[in-house]
Coordinates of C-alpha atoms and ligand atoms in Angstrom, one line a residue:
X109 CA 2.4 21.0 69.2
X110 CA 1.8 17.3 69.2
X111 CA 4.2 14.4 69.5
X112 CA 5.4 11.9 66.9
X113 CA 7.0 8.3 67.7
X114 CA 7.9 5.9 64.6
X115 CA 9.4 2.4 64.9
X116 CA 11.3 -0.1 62.3
X117 CA 13.0 -2.9 63.1
X118 CA 12.3 -7.2 64.1
X119 CA 9.7 -6.0 66.9
X120 CA 5.6 -5.3 66.7
X121 CA 5.7 -1.6 65.6
X122 CA 1.9 -1.0 67.3
X123 CA 3.1 -1.5 71.2
X124 CA 6.2 0.7 70.5
X125 CA 4.4 3.5 69.1
X126 CA 1.7 2.6 71.7
X127 CA 3.3 3.0 73.8
X128 CA 6.1 6.1 73.3
X129 CA 3.0 8.1 72.2
X130 CA 1.8 7.1 76.1
X131 CA 5.3 9.4 76.8
X132 CA 4.6 12.2 74.6
X133 CA 0.7 13.1 75.3
X134 CA 2.4 15.9 77.3
X135 CA 2.9 17.1 73.9
X136 CA -0.7 17.7 73.1
X137 CA -3.6 14.7 73.3
X138 CA -7.0 15.7 71.8
X139 CA -7.1 13.1 69.1
X140 CA -4.6 9.9 68.1
X141 CA -3.1 7.3 65.8
X142 CA -1.2 5.5 64.1
X143 CA -0.2 3.2 61.0
X144 CA 1.2 0.5 60.5
X145 CA 3.0 -0.7 57.1
X146 CA 1.8 -4.6 56.6
X147 CA 3.3 -5.9 53.3
X148 CA 0.0 -8.4 52.5
X149 CA -3.2 -5.8 54.7
X150 CA -1.1 -2.9 53.0
X151 CA -1.5 0.9 55.3
X152 CA -3.6 0.2 58.0
X153 CA -3.5 3.2 59.9
X154 CA -6.2 4.1 62.9
X155 CA -6.8 6.7 64.7
X156 CA -9.1 8.7 67.4
X157 CA -10.8 11.1 68.7
X158 CA -9.6 12.1 72.4
X159 CA -6.8 10.8 74.1
X160 CA -3.9 7.5 73.5
X161 CA -6.5 5.1 75.6
X162 CA -9.4 5.9 73.2
X163 CA -7.0 4.7 70.8
X164 CA -5.9 1.7 72.3
X165 CA -9.3 0.7 73.2
X166 CA -10.8 1.3 69.8
X167 CA -7.7 -1.2 68.4
X168 CA -7.8 -3.3 71.3
X169 CA -9.7 -5.9 69.7
X170 CA -7.8 -5.9 66.4
X171 CA -4.0 -8.2 66.1
X172 CA -2.5 -6.1 64.5
X173 CA 1.3 -6.8 63.5
X174 CA 3.6 -5.1 62.1
X175 CA 7.6 -4.2 61.9
X176 CA 7.3 -0.7 61.1
X177 CA 4.9 2.3 62.2
X178 CA 4.3 5.6 63.0
X179 CA 2.2 7.2 65.6
X180 CA 0.8 11.1 66.8
X181 CA -0.7 12.7 69.4
X182 CA -1.6 15.8 68.1
X183 CA -2.5 19.8 69.5
X184 CA -5.0 21.3 67.4
X185 CA -3.7 23.6 65.1
X186 CA -6.0 23.7 62.2
X187 CA -9.2 21.8 62.6
X188 CA -10.4 21.1 65.3
X189 CA -10.2 18.0 67.3
X190 CA -12.0 14.9 65.8
X191 CA -11.0 11.4 64.6
X192 CA -10.9 13.1 60.2
X193 CA -8.3 15.4 61.9
X194 CA -6.4 13.0 63.7
X195 CA -2.7 11.7 62.4
X196 CA -1.3 9.9 60.0
X197 CA -3.2 11.3 57.2
X198 CA -2.4 9.1 54.5
X199 CA -1.7 9.6 50.1
X200 CA -4.3 9.6 46.9
X201 CA -4.2 5.4 47.0
X202 CA -3.3 4.8 50.9
X203 CA -0.3 3.7 50.0
X204 CA 1.9 6.2 51.9
X205 CA 1.2 7.8 55.8
X206 CA 2.8 10.6 58.0
X207 CA 2.6 12.1 61.2
X208 CA 3.7 15.8 61.6
X209 CA 5.0 18.0 64.6
X210 CA 4.4 21.9 63.0
X211 CA 2.7 23.6 60.7
X212 CA 2.9 23.8 56.9
X213 CA 2.0 27.7 55.8
X214 CA 1.5 27.9 51.9
X215 CA -0.7 24.5 52.4
X216 CA -3.7 26.6 51.2
X217 CA -1.7 27.1 47.6
X218 CA -0.2 23.9 47.5
X219 CA -4.0 22.7 48.7
X220 CA -5.3 24.6 45.6
X221 CA -2.9 23.6 43.4
X222 CA -3.8 19.3 43.8
X223 CA -6.7 19.8 43.9
X224 CA -6.8 22.0 40.5
X225 CA -4.2 19.4 38.6
X226 CA -4.3 16.4 39.9
X227 CA -7.7 16.3 41.4
X228 CA -7.2 15.3 44.5
X229 CA -9.7 15.4 46.9
X230 CA -9.5 16.1 50.9
X231 CA -10.6 14.5 54.1
X232 CA -9.0 16.5 56.3
X233 CA -9.0 20.3 56.9
X234 CA -5.3 19.8 58.0
X235 CA -2.1 21.4 56.9
X236 CA -0.7 17.8 56.8
X237 CA -2.3 16.5 54.8
X238 CA -1.6 18.5 52.2
X239 CA 2.0 17.3 53.0
X240 CA 0.9 13.9 52.7
X241 CA -0.6 14.3 49.8
X242 CA 1.7 16.6 47.9
X243 CA 4.3 13.4 48.6
X244 CA 2.3 10.7 47.4
X245 CA 1.5 12.8 43.7
X246 CA 5.7 13.0 43.8
X247 CA 6.7 10.2 44.8
X248 CA 8.2 7.2 42.3
X249 CA 8.9 4.7 44.1
X250 CA 12.2 6.0 45.6
X251 CA 9.7 7.6 49.3
X252 CA 13.6 9.2 50.8
X253 CA 13.3 11.5 47.2
X254 CA 9.7 11.8 47.1
X255 CA 10.0 13.6 50.4
X256 CA 13.2 15.8 49.5
X257 CA 11.2 17.2 46.3
X258 CA 7.7 18.0 48.6
X259 CA 10.0 19.7 51.4
X260 CA 11.4 21.7 48.9
X261 CA 7.3 22.8 47.8
X262 CA 6.8 23.6 51.9
X263 CA 7.5 26.4 53.5
X264 CA 6.8 25.9 58.1
X265 CA 7.9 24.5 60.6
X266 CA 7.5 20.9 60.6
X267 CA 9.0 17.2 62.3
X268 CA 7.4 14.4 59.4
X269 CA 7.5 10.6 59.8
X270 CA 7.0 9.2 56.5
X271 CA 6.2 4.9 55.8
X272 CA 5.5 4.4 52.4
X273 CA 4.0 0.1 51.9
X274 CA 5.8 -0.7 48.9
X275 CA 9.6 0.0 50.9
X276 CA 7.8 -1.3 54.5
X277 CA 11.6 -1.4 55.4
X278 CA 13.0 1.8 55.1
X279 CA 10.5 5.5 57.4
X280 CA 11.9 8.6 56.2
X281 CA 11.4 11.5 58.4
X282 CA 13.3 15.0 58.6
X283 CA 12.3 17.6 61.0
X284 CA 12.6 22.1 60.4
X285 CA 12.2 23.8 64.1
X286 CA 10.1 21.1 65.0
X287 CA 12.2 19.0 68.3
X288 CA 13.0 15.3 66.6
X289 CA 15.7 12.7 67.7
X290 CA 16.1 9.2 66.7
X291 CA 16.7 6.4 68.7
X292 CA 19.4 3.8 67.7
X293 CA 18.2 0.8 69.2
X294 CA 18.9 -3.7 69.4
X295 CA 15.9 -4.8 67.6
X296 CA 15.2 -1.4 65.0
X297 CA 15.6 2.2 64.9
X298 CA 13.5 4.7 66.4
X299 CA 12.4 8.0 65.4
X300 CA 10.2 10.7 68.0
X301 CA 9.8 13.7 69.2
X302 CA 11.3 13.6 72.8
X303 CA 13.8 11.0 74.4
X304 CA 11.3 9.7 76.7
X305 CA 9.3 8.3 73.9
X306 CA 12.0 5.4 73.6
X307 CA 14.3 5.7 75.9
X308 CA 12.6 2.8 77.5
X309 CA 14.5 0.6 73.8
X310 CA 17.6 2.8 73.5
X311 CA 19.4 5.2 75.2
X312 CA 21.7 5.6 71.9
X313 CA 20.0 9.3 70.4
X314 CA 20.8 11.7 67.3
X315 CA 20.0 14.8 67.9
X316 CA 19.0 15.8 64.2
X317 CA 19.6 18.9 63.2
X318 CA 16.8 21.8 60.9
X319 CA 16.3 20.8 57.0
X320 CA 17.7 17.2 57.8
X321 CA 16.4 14.2 56.3
X322 CA 16.7 11.0 57.9
X323 CA 16.4 8.0 56.1
X324 CA 15.7 4.4 58.5
X325 CA 15.9 1.1 58.4
X326 CA 16.1 -1.6 60.9
X327 CA 20.0 -1.4 60.9
X328 CA 20.8 1.7 59.7
X329 CA 20.4 5.1 60.0
X330 CA 21.1 7.5 57.5
X331 CA 21.1 10.9 58.2
X332 CA 20.8 14.0 54.7
X333 CA 21.6 18.0 54.3
X334 CA 19.0 19.2 52.4
X335 CA 21.0 19.1 49.9
X336 CA 21.0 15.8 50.4
X337 CA 24.5 14.9 51.1
X338 CA 25.5 12.4 53.9
X339 CA 25.6 14.0 57.6
X340 CA 28.1 12.5 60.0
X341 CA 26.3 13.0 63.4
X342 CA 27.8 12.0 66.8
X343 CA 25.5 9.5 68.8
X344 CA 24.1 11.8 72.4
X345 CA 24.1 9.2 74.7
X346 CA 21.3 9.4 77.5
X347 CA 22.2 8.8 81.1
X348 CA 19.6 10.4 83.0
X349 CA 17.0 6.9 83.9
X350 CA 14.0 6.6 82.4
X351 CA 11.9 6.1 85.8
X352 CA 12.8 9.5 86.0
X353 CA 9.4 10.6 84.0
X354 CA 7.2 8.0 86.0
X355 CA 5.6 9.0 88.8
X356 CA 6.5 7.6 91.5
X357 CA 3.6 7.6 93.7
X358 CA 2.6 10.7 93.3
X359 CA -1.3 11.3 92.3
X360 CA -0.4 14.1 89.6
X361 CA 3.5 14.3 87.8
X362 CA 3.2 17.9 89.4
X363 CA 2.9 16.9 92.6
X364 CA 5.8 14.9 92.2
X365 CA 7.4 17.9 90.4
X366 CA 6.6 20.1 93.3
X367 CA 8.6 17.8 95.9
X368 CA 11.8 17.3 93.6
X369 CA 12.4 20.9 93.5
X370 CA 15.1 21.0 96.7
X371 CA 16.4 17.9 94.4
X372 CA 16.8 20.2 91.1
X373 CA 17.8 23.3 93.2
X374 CA 20.7 21.5 94.7
X375 CA 21.5 19.8 91.2
X376 CA 21.1 23.7 89.8
X377 CA 23.4 25.6 92.4
X378 CA 25.7 22.6 93.5
X379 CA 27.2 21.6 90.0
X380 CA 28.1 25.5 89.5
X381 CA 30.9 26.3 92.5
X382 CA 34.6 25.7 92.3
X383 CA 36.5 24.4 95.1
X384 CA 37.2 28.7 96.8
X385 CA 32.8 28.9 96.5
X386 CA 33.0 31.1 93.5
X387 CA 30.4 30.2 90.7
X388 CA 30.8 28.7 87.3
X389 CA 29.1 29.7 84.4
X390 CA 29.6 26.0 82.7
X391 CA 32.7 27.5 80.1
X392 CA 31.1 30.5 79.6
X393 CA 33.2 32.6 78.9
X394 CA 31.7 36.8 80.1
X395 CA 34.9 38.2 81.4
X396 CA 34.6 41.6 83.1
X397 CA 35.2 42.8 80.3
X398 CA 32.5 41.5 77.6
X399 CA 30.1 42.2 80.4
X400 CA 31.4 45.5 80.6
X401 CA 30.9 46.1 76.6
X402 CA 26.9 44.8 77.6
X403 CA 24.9 48.3 78.0
X404 CA 21.5 46.6 77.7
X405 CA 20.4 42.7 78.6
X406 CA 17.2 41.4 77.2
X407 CA 15.5 38.4 78.7
X408 CA 13.0 37.0 76.6
X409 CA 10.9 33.9 77.1
X410 CA 7.2 33.5 77.2
X411 CA 4.5 32.0 80.1
X412 CA 6.5 30.7 83.7
X413 CA 9.7 30.7 81.9
X414 CA 8.8 34.5 81.1
X415 CA 8.0 35.2 85.7
X416 CA 10.9 33.3 86.1
X417 CA 12.4 36.2 83.8
X418 CA 11.0 38.9 86.0
X419 CA 13.0 38.2 88.9
X420 CA 16.0 37.3 86.1
X421 CA 15.9 41.0 85.2
X422 CA 15.2 42.0 89.4
X423 CA 18.5 39.9 90.2
X424 CA 21.4 41.3 87.3
X425 CA 20.1 44.9 87.7
X426 CA 20.3 44.0 91.1
X427 CA 23.5 42.4 91.9
X428 CA 25.5 43.5 88.3
X429 CA 23.4 46.8 87.7
X430 CA 22.6 46.1 84.5
X431 CA 19.7 47.7 82.6
X432 CA 17.4 44.7 81.5
X433 CA 14.8 44.6 79.7
X434 CA 12.3 41.7 80.1
X435 CA 10.0 40.5 77.1
X436 CA 7.8 38.4 76.5
X437 CA 9.0 36.4 73.1
X438 CA 5.7 36.5 71.3
X439 CA 6.5 40.5 71.4
X440 CA 9.7 41.0 71.5
X441 CA 10.3 39.5 68.2
X442 CA 7.8 41.7 66.2
X443 CA 8.0 44.9 67.7
X444 CA 11.4 45.7 65.9
X445 CA 12.9 45.8 69.3
X446 CA 16.9 47.5 69.7
X447 CA 19.7 45.0 70.2
X448 CA 23.7 44.8 67.9
X449 CA 26.4 44.1 69.6
X450 CA 26.4 45.3 73.2
X451 CA 22.9 43.2 74.0
X452 CA 23.2 40.7 76.1
X453 CA 20.1 37.9 75.2
X454 CA 18.5 36.0 77.7
X455 CA 16.2 33.6 76.6
X456 CA 14.8 30.7 78.9
X457 CA 12.9 28.2 77.9
X458 CA 11.5 24.7 79.8
X459 CA 11.8 23.1 76.5
X460 CA 13.9 24.8 75.0
X461 CA 12.1 24.2 72.0
X462 CA 9.0 27.2 72.5
X463 CA 8.4 28.2 69.0
X464 CA 7.9 32.0 70.1
X465 CA 11.2 32.0 72.1
X466 CA 12.9 30.7 68.7
X467 CA 11.9 32.9 67.1
X468 CA 13.6 35.9 69.3
X469 CA 16.1 34.1 69.4
X470 CA 17.1 33.9 66.0
X471 CA 15.7 37.9 65.7
X472 CA 18.2 38.9 68.0
X473 CA 21.2 37.0 66.9
X474 CA 20.6 38.3 63.2
X475 CA 20.4 41.0 65.3
X476 CA 24.0 40.9 66.6
X477 CA 23.4 40.5 70.0
X478 CA 25.1 37.6 72.0
X479 CA 22.8 34.4 73.1
X480 CA 23.0 33.1 76.1
X481 CA 20.4 30.3 77.2
X482 CA 18.8 28.7 80.0
X483 CA 17.0 26.3 79.3
X484 CA 16.5 22.2 80.4
X485 CA 16.0 20.1 78.2
X486 CA 19.8 19.1 76.4
X487 CA 20.1 19.2 73.7
X488 CA 16.9 21.2 72.8
X489 CA 16.4 23.7 70.0
X490 CA 17.3 26.8 71.6
X491 CA 20.0 25.0 73.0
X492 CA 21.3 24.1 70.1
X493 CA 21.6 27.7 68.8
X494 CA 22.9 29.6 71.1
X495 CA 25.9 31.0 71.5
X496 CA 26.8 29.8 75.0
X497 CA 24.0 27.6 77.4
X498 CA 23.2 27.4 80.9
X499 CA 21.1 23.9 81.7
X500 CA 18.6 24.0 84.8
X501 CA 18.9 20.3 85.9
X502 CA 15.4 20.1 87.0
X503 CA 15.4 16.3 85.5
X504 CA 12.3 15.9 83.1
X505 CA 8.9 18.2 83.3
X506 CA 6.1 16.1 82.3
X507 CA 2.9 18.0 83.6
X508 CA 2.6 21.6 81.5
X509 CA 2.3 22.9 84.3
X510 CA 5.9 24.2 85.4
X511 CA 7.2 23.8 88.9
X512 CA 10.4 22.4 89.2
X513 CA 11.3 23.9 85.8
X514 CA 10.3 27.7 87.7
X515 CA 12.8 27.0 90.5
X516 CA 15.6 26.2 89.2
X517 CA 15.6 28.9 85.8
X518 CA 15.0 31.1 89.2
X519 CA 18.7 29.8 90.4
X520 CA 20.3 30.2 87.6
X521 CA 19.2 34.1 87.4
X522 CA 20.1 34.3 90.3
X523 CA 23.7 33.0 89.9
X524 CA 24.0 34.9 86.5
X525 CA 23.2 38.1 87.7
X526 CA 26.1 37.0 91.2
X527 CA 28.2 36.2 88.7
X528 CA 27.9 39.3 86.5
X529 CA 27.5 41.2 89.7
X530 CA 31.4 39.7 91.2
X531 CA 33.0 40.2 87.8
X532 CA 32.6 43.5 87.7
X533 CA 32.9 44.2 91.2
X534 CA 30.3 45.0 92.7
X535 CA 29.3 42.0 95.3
X536 CA 31.3 42.4 97.8
X537 CA 32.4 38.9 100.0
X538 CA 30.2 39.4 102.8
X539 CA 27.4 39.7 100.6
X540 CA 28.1 37.7 98.3
X541 CA 28.7 34.8 100.6
X542 CA 25.2 35.1 102.3
X543 CA 23.4 34.5 99.1
X544 CA 25.7 32.1 98.4
X545 CA 25.0 30.3 101.5
X546 CA 21.7 31.1 101.8
X547 CA 21.1 29.5 97.8
X548 CA 22.6 26.7 99.3
X549 CA 20.4 26.1 101.9
X550 CA 17.4 26.4 100.3
X551 CA 16.6 22.7 99.5
X552 CA 17.0 22.0 102.9
X553 CA 14.8 24.7 103.5
X554 CA 12.0 23.4 101.1
X555 CA 12.2 19.9 102.1
X556 CA 11.1 21.6 105.4
X557 CA 8.2 23.5 104.2
X558 CA 7.1 20.9 102.0
X559 CA 6.3 18.7 104.8
X560 CA 3.8 21.4 105.7
X561 CA 1.1 20.2 102.5
X562 CA -1.1 19.7 105.0
X563 CA -2.2 22.9 105.7
X564 CA -2.1 23.9 102.5
X565 CA -4.2 21.4 101.7
X566 CA -6.4 23.1 104.8
X567 CA -6.3 25.8 102.7
X568 CA -6.9 24.9 99.1
X569 CA -10.2 23.1 100.5
X570 CA -11.7 26.8 102.3
X571 CA -11.2 28.2 98.9
X572 CA -12.3 25.3 96.0
X573 CA -14.8 26.9 95.2
X574 CA -13.8 30.4 94.8
X575 CA -14.7 32.0 91.2
X576 CA -12.7 35.3 91.2
X577 CA -9.3 34.8 93.0
X578 CA -6.5 38.3 93.2
X579 CA -2.7 38.0 94.0
X580 CA -1.1 40.4 94.8
X581 CA 2.8 41.4 96.2
X582 CA 5.4 44.2 96.0
X583 CA 9.0 44.3 94.1
X584 CA 10.4 40.2 93.8
X585 CA 6.7 38.8 95.5
X586 CA 4.4 40.8 92.4
X587 CA 6.6 38.9 90.2
X588 CA 6.0 35.4 91.9
X589 CA 2.2 36.7 92.7
X590 CA 1.7 36.5 88.6
X591 CA 3.5 32.9 88.7
X592 CA 0.8 31.5 91.4
X593 CA -2.1 33.3 89.8
X594 CA -1.2 31.6 86.8
X595 CA -0.4 27.6 88.6
X596 CA -4.5 28.4 89.8
X597 CA -5.9 29.5 86.1
X598 CA -4.3 27.2 84.1
X599 CA -4.9 23.8 86.2
X600 CA -8.0 24.1 88.1
X601 CA -9.3 27.1 85.6
X602 CA -10.6 29.5 88.4
X603 CA -10.6 33.1 86.8
X604 CA -7.5 34.5 88.9
X605 CA -5.9 37.7 88.9
X606 CA -1.8 38.9 89.7
X607 CA -1.2 42.4 89.8
X608 CA 1.3 44.8 91.6
X609 CA 0.1 45.8 95.3
X610 CA 0.1 49.1 95.1
X611 CA -1.6 49.0 91.5
X612 CA -4.7 47.6 92.4
X613 CA -5.9 51.2 93.9
X614 CA -5.5 52.3 89.8
X615 CA -9.2 50.1 88.8
X616 CA -8.1 46.6 89.4
X617 CA -9.9 47.1 92.8
X618 CA -13.5 48.3 91.5
X619 CA -13.5 44.0 91.9
X620 CA -12.9 43.4 95.5
X621 CA -15.8 42.5 96.7
X622 CA -17.2 40.8 99.8
X623 CA -16.0 37.4 100.4
X624 CA -13.6 38.1 97.3
X625 CA -10.5 35.6 98.5
X626 CA -6.7 37.7 98.5
X627 CA -3.5 36.1 98.3
X628 CA -1.0 38.7 100.1
X629 CA 3.0 38.2 99.6
X630 CA 4.7 39.9 101.9
X631 CA 7.6 38.2 102.1
X632 CA 9.6 41.5 101.7
X633 CA 11.4 43.0 105.1
X634 CA 12.0 46.2 102.8
X635 CA 9.0 46.0 101.9
X636 CA 6.7 44.7 105.0
X637 CA 4.6 47.6 106.2
X638 CA 3.6 49.0 102.5
X639 CA 2.3 45.4 102.3
X640 CA 0.7 45.4 105.2
X641 CA -1.1 49.0 104.1
X642 CA -1.7 47.1 100.7
X643 CA -4.0 44.2 102.6
X644 CA -5.8 46.6 104.4
X645 CA -7.1 48.5 101.6
X646 CA -8.4 45.0 100.4
X647 CA -9.7 43.9 103.5
X648 CA -12.0 47.1 104.1
X649 CA -13.2 46.0 100.4
X650 CA -14.5 42.9 102.2
X651 CA -11.8 40.6 101.3
X652 CA -10.7 37.1 102.5
X653 CA -6.7 37.9 103.2
X654 CA -4.5 35.0 103.2
X655 CA -0.9 36.4 103.4
X656 CA 2.7 34.8 103.4
X657 CA 5.0 35.8 105.2
X658 CA 8.2 34.9 106.5
X659 CA 8.2 33.5 109.9
X660 CA 8.5 35.3 113.0
X661 CA 7.0 38.7 110.7
X662 CA 3.9 37.5 112.7
X663 CA 2.1 41.4 113.2
X664 CA 0.6 40.3 109.8
X665 CA -1.6 37.8 111.4
X666 CA -3.5 41.1 112.8
X667 CA -4.5 42.0 109.2
X668 CA -4.4 39.0 107.4
X669 CA -7.8 36.2 107.6
X670 CA -4.9 33.7 107.0
X671 CA -1.4 33.1 106.9
X672 CA 1.1 30.2 105.6
X673 CA 4.6 30.8 107.1
X674 CA 8.1 30.0 104.7
X675 CA 11.4 30.7 106.3
X676 CA 13.3 33.0 107.2
X677 CA 16.2 33.8 104.2
X678 CA 17.5 37.3 102.4
X679 CA 14.4 39.4 101.1
X680 CA 16.2 38.6 97.9
X681 CA 15.7 35.0 97.7
X682 CA 12.5 34.4 98.9
X683 CA 10.6 33.4 95.4
X684 CA 12.4 30.5 95.7
X685 CA 10.5 29.6 98.8
X686 CA 7.1 31.5 98.9
X687 CA 5.8 30.1 95.3
X688 CA 6.3 27.0 96.5
X689 CA 3.0 26.8 98.6
X690 CA 1.3 28.4 95.5
X691 CA 2.4 26.3 93.8
X692 CA 0.7 23.6 95.9
X693 CA -2.3 25.9 96.9
X694 CA -3.9 25.5 92.8
X695 CA -2.0 21.7 93.1
X696 CA -5.5 20.8 95.7
X697 CA -7.9 23.1 94.9
X698 CA -7.3 22.0 91.0
X699 CA -7.8 18.1 92.3
X700 CA -10.9 19.2 95.1
X701 CA -12.6 20.7 91.7
X702 CA -11.8 17.2 89.5
X703 CA -9.8 18.8 87.1
X704 CA -7.3 17.0 84.9
X705 CA -4.2 18.4 86.5
X706 CA -1.7 17.1 84.4
X707 CA -3.3 17.8 81.4
X708 CA -4.9 20.9 81.8
X709 CA -7.8 21.6 79.1
X710 CA -6.1 23.4 75.9
X711 CA -2.6 23.2 76.2
X712 CA 0.6 21.7 75.8
X713 CA 3.5 21.2 77.6
X714 CA 5.7 22.0 75.1
X715 CA 4.3 25.1 72.3
X716 CA 5.8 24.8 69.6
X717 CA 2.9 26.5 67.0
X718 CA 3.3 30.7 67.1
Ligands
M6R1036 O1 8.9 25.4 77.9 P1 8.9 27.0 78.0 O2 9.5 26.9 79.5 O3 9.1 27.6 76.7 O4 7.5 27.3 77.8 C1 7.2 28.3 77.9 C2 5.5 28.5 78.9 O5 4.9 27.9 77.4 C3 5.9 27.5 80.1 O6 5.7 27.9 81.5 C4 3.9 27.6 80.5 O7 3.2 29.0 80.9 C5 3.5 27.0 81.3 N1 2.5 25.2 81.1 C6 3.0 27.8 82.5 O8 3.3 26.6 83.8

């Protein structure tokens, strides 16, 4: 995890870097730092535990100026959050500074060697300092050369930015398995972990590939492969607006993103229909023969994306009659799964940089699977390493808690399932038309639903002091209950637990006691009666029940204490609606508890470590 940013040009790097770091804070925020190479004062390094605001305050009294610099916002892996462990780190003579996102796996052996052979003294517990000191030892007046030599010695994942006070017009960067982009500006060039960090200054981007080293000066950018051969890269023009990454008047990014769901879904669906109303998969070549050749689909993801995968399984099995396994990425890669060239492997990821998902994808590819990814961030690692990419058009998602990425992932999974079913001749015209028409009106229904925010707010006020919350549901509702529970726990820190309603009686019901809040999803017409029985079960243990049901299914009122109604829609697609009040419920509860909603403790937006 962590975010890096760097600049070389003719402006004051200090301001550009602090500004860029603020936009990268979602990647980690336990400490931050900046290094500026000043020809007269030498290497100036300032770093501070805590948010970027702490760093900003720390340097506010100083008149720092340099036309080259690097910055970092950290999410701790090796060594606790502290001033010492914060980046940038410096070489033994203090002349070279480095920022790093990733993990150097062989840092222990390198550290031992640097201490024993070179008498190097370390001031932090980080793996990053080891790489910095190594570059320092290998430096003979050419930073690019020293970086190449050092990278030959390290194992692991990294995106780095390095500067030397002896070469104050040159910034060297490199990547392997951690994201890195280069921005081409009018008044200089940039590096960053993500595009929004530098979008204010430039729209022309180079997407840096694994094992590439980049050398930037004010007027020039050169990319080299691992053999030091120059690489030609096409410029990627960013067309979306920097404003899309701002809060636009909402108190939090999460709330803004909840409200952006109708638009995200609209974009994701409408771009995928041809003139005859048939689904188009962005040029992905999945013919009937190819689909029939697959004997298995694996969907692999983490967290919220994994929950979208569960709905994906439901959609593909229901519409295309192909057996689907869904797995958590960190489990998939270590259990030697049965994958071959008859497997369609679907990776789902908002960021496209989640290391576990990336590693699982590589594993599947190695075993011969065809890899299709459902990704939000264009040009991300998952997207680039997949055979085919089906983008969610959610726009940038900044809040750590995923909302609009989830609903657009659901849409993609429905579209993939329906497309496959259609190709196989399993989805008749009438069913297909009903589902497609519904997908097209879901954004309008969501807009109506979002207007009932007040109702959710009142419910949140009633329950924000809860210590334990249970979420139950059946069929697709059980998958949505997992997501509702994750949302609540990650931003409000309330202990919450989700379980398939029918499973409750096999143990978990022991935890239900007087006034325990149970959120019961009862949106499936075909399972409605069964859910009413489950609600009765918890009610007879004195739980308080908040039910989510479809408008018109008022019999639930006889069993539940509170009911929130979502608009009518076919059972298959209710997750697109029912998850929204759960997102709002989590949001308002967290707000009432005074939590830091967009940046919950211990978390980061993009998890680029194992
Ligand atoms: O970027 P990804 O979709 O691959 O991220 C996967 C999870 O880390 C992510 O969904 C996480 O669970 C969210 N914070 C949940 O809101």
